[in-house]
Coordinates of N, CA and C in Angstrom, one line a residue:
M1 N 106.8 134.9 126.3 CA 107.3 133.5 126.4 C 107.8 133.2 127.8
V2 N 107.4 132.1 128.4 CA 107.8 131.8 129.7 C 109.1 131.0 129.7
S3 N 110.1 131.5 130.4 CA 111.4 130.8 130.5 C 111.3 129.7 131.5
P4 N 112.1 128.6 131.3 CA 112.1 127.5 132.3 C 112.6 128.0 133.6
A5 N 112.2 127.4 134.7 CA 112.6 127.8 136.0 C 114.1 127.6 136.2
N6 N 114.6 126.6 135.6 CA 116.0 126.2 135.7 C 116.7 126.2 134.3
D7 N 117.6 127.2 134.1 CA 118.2 127.3 132.8 C 119.4 126.4 132.6
S8 N 119.8 125.7 133.6 CA 120.9 124.8 133.4 C 120.5 123.5 132.6
P9 N 121.4 123.0 131.8 CA 121.1 121.9 130.9 C 120.9 120.6 131.8
L10 N 120.1 119.7 131.2 CA 120.0 118.4 131.8 C 121.3 117.7 131.9
E11 N 121.6 117.1 133.0 CA 122.8 116.3 133.2 C 122.5 114.9 133.5
V12 N 123.2 114.0 132.8 CA 123.1 112.5 133.0 C 124.4 111.9 133.5
S13 N 124.3 110.8 134.1 CA 125.6 110.1 134.5 C 126.1 109.2 133.4
C14 N 127.4 109.3 133.2 CA 128.0 108.4 132.2 C 127.7 107.0 132.6
P15 N 127.2 106.1 131.7 CA 126.9 104.8 132.1 C 128.2 104.0 132.5
Q16 N 129.3 104.4 132.0 CA 130.6 103.7 132.3 C 131.2 104.1 133.6
C17 N 131.4 105.4 133.8 CA 132.2 105.9 134.9 C 131.4 106.8 135.9
A18 N 130.2 107.1 135.6 CA 129.2 107.9 136.4 C 129.6 109.3 136.5
K19 N 130.5 109.8 135.7 CA 130.8 111.3 135.6 C 129.5 112.0 135.0
R20 N 129.2 113.2 135.5 CA 128.1 113.9 135.1 C 128.4 114.5 133.7
V21 N 127.4 114.3 132.8 CA 127.6 114.8 131.4 C 126.4 115.7 131.0
P22 N 126.6 116.9 130.6 CA 125.5 117.8 130.2 C 124.9 117.3 128.9
W23 N 123.6 117.2 128.8 CA 122.9 116.7 127.6 C 122.7 117.9 126.6
L24 N 123.8 118.1 125.9 CA 123.9 119.2 124.9 C 124.4 118.7 123.6
P25 N 124.1 119.4 122.5 CA 124.6 119.0 121.2 C 126.2 118.9 121.2
E26 N 126.8 119.8 122.0 CA 128.3 119.8 122.1 C 128.8 118.6 122.8
S27 N 128.0 117.9 123.5 CA 128.5 116.7 124.2 C 128.5 115.5 123.2
T28 N 129.5 115.4 122.5 CA 129.6 114.5 121.3 C 129.3 113.1 121.6
Y29 N 129.7 112.6 122.8 CA 129.6 111.2 123.1 C 128.5 110.9 124.1
R30 N 127.6 111.8 124.3 CA 126.5 111.6 125.2 C 125.7 110.3 124.9
P31 N 125.3 109.6 125.9 CA 125.4 109.8 127.3 C 126.7 109.5 127.9
F32 N 127.7 109.1 127.1 CA 129.1 108.9 127.7 C 129.8 110.2 127.8
C33 N 130.8 110.2 128.7 CA 131.6 111.4 128.9 C 132.7 111.5 127.9
S34 N 133.1 110.4 127.3 CA 134.3 110.5 126.4 C 134.2 109.3 125.4
K35 N 135.1 109.4 124.4 CA 135.2 108.3 123.5 C 135.6 107.0 124.2
R36 N 136.5 107.1 125.1 CA 137.0 106.0 125.9 C 135.9 105.2 126.6
C37 N 135.0 105.9 127.3 CA 133.9 105.3 128.0 C 133.0 104.7 127.0
Q38 N 132.8 105.3 125.8 CA 131.9 104.8 124.8 C 132.4 103.5 124.3
L39 N 133.7 103.4 124.0 CA 134.4 102.2 123.5 C 134.4 101.1 124.5
L40 N 134.6 101.4 125.8 CA 134.6 100.4 126.8 C 133.2 99.7 126.9
D41 N 132.2 100.6 126.8 CA 130.8 100.0 126.8 C 130.5 99.1 125.6
L42 N 130.9 99.6 124.4 CA 130.8 98.8 123.2 C 131.5 97.5 123.3
G43 N 132.7 97.5 123.9 CA 133.5 96.3 124.1 C 132.8 95.3 125.0
A44 N 132.1 95.8 126.1 CA 131.4 95.0 127.0 C 130.2 94.3 126.3
W45 N 129.5 95.0 125.4 CA 128.5 94.4 124.7 C 129.0 93.3 123.7
A46 N 130.2 93.7 123.1 CA 130.7 92.7 122.1 C 131.2 91.4 122.7
D47 N 131.7 91.5 123.9 CA 132.2 90.2 124.6 C 131.1 89.6 125.5
E48 N 129.9 90.2 125.3 CA 128.7 89.7 126.0 C 128.7 89.8 127.5
S49 N 129.5 90.8 128.0 CA 129.4 91.1 129.5 C 128.1 91.8 129.8
H50 N 127.6 92.6 128.9 CA 126.3 93.3 129.1 C 125.3 92.4 128.3
R51 N 124.2 92.1 129.0 CA 123.1 91.4 128.3 C 121.8 91.9 128.6
I52 N 120.9 91.8 127.8 CA 119.5 92.2 128.0 C 118.8 91.0 128.7
S53 N 118.2 91.2 129.8 CA 117.6 90.1 130.5 C 116.4 89.5 129.8
G54 N 116.1 88.3 130.0 CA 115.0 87.6 129.3 C 115.4 86.2 129.0
E55 N 114.4 85.6 128.3 CA 114.7 84.2 127.9 C 115.7 84.2 126.8
S56 N 116.6 83.1 126.9 CA 117.6 83.0 125.8 C 116.9 82.5 124.6
A57 N 117.5 82.9 123.5 CA 116.9 82.5 122.2 C 117.2 81.0 122.0
M58 N 116.4 80.4 121.2 CA 116.6 79.0 120.9 C 117.8 78.8 120.0
D59 N 118.6 77.8 120.3 CA 119.7 77.5 119.4 C 119.2 76.4 118.4
E60 N 120.1 76.1 117.4 CA 119.7 75.2 116.3 C 119.3 73.8 116.9
A61 N 119.9 73.3 117.9 CA 119.6 72.0 118.5 C 118.1 72.0 119.0
D62 N 117.7 73.1 119.7 CA 116.4 73.2 120.2 C 115.3 73.2 119.0
I63 N 115.7 73.9 118.0 CA 114.8 73.9 116.8 C 114.6 72.5 116.2
E64 N 115.7 71.8 116.0 CA 115.7 70.5 115.5 C 114.9 69.5 116.4
T65 N 115.0 69.6 117.7 CA 114.2 68.8 118.6 C 112.7 69.1 118.4
L66 N 112.3 70.4 118.3 CA 110.9 70.8 118.2 C 110.4 70.3 116.8
L67 N 111.2 70.4 115.8 CA 110.7 69.9 114.5 C 110.5 68.4 114.5
A68 N 111.4 67.7 115.1 CA 111.3 66.2 115.2 C 110.1 65.8 116.0
Q69 N 109.8 66.6 117.1 CA 108.6 66.3 117.9 C 107.3 66.6 117.1
A70 N 107.4 67.7 116.3 CA 106.2 68.0 115.4 C 105.9 67.0 114.4
D71 N 107.0 66.4 113.8 CA 106.9 65.3 112.9 C 106.2 64.1 113.5
K72 N 106.6 63.8 114.7 CA 106.0 62.6 115.4 C 104.5 62.9 115.7
D73 N 104.1 64.1 116.0 CA 102.8 64.5 116.4 C 101.9 64.7 115.2
A74 N 102.4 64.8 114.0 CA 101.6 65.1 112.8 C 100.8 63.9 112.5
P75 N 99.5 64.1 112.2 CA 98.6 62.9 111.8 C 99.0 62.4 110.4
L76 N 98.9 61.2 110.2 CA 99.2 60.6 108.9 C 98.0 60.9 108.0
S77 N 98.2 61.2 106.7 CA 97.1 61.4 105.8 C 96.7 60.2 105.1

């Protein structure tokens, strides 16, 4: 069996504080370095500081406008 050239585990940067974290089963909070960093990140998502880029979803007013427009455009039977 061929052993890998580098026996050291993969390391990633903690998304919150950038501390290097070994990617091992023992690293309980990976990719975060600690429970604190994990909770800080979760809190940022909860208060919408972190967002996934893209178009915003339609809200209820937009849907009502589209439905009203569709009713106007529908042919009479």
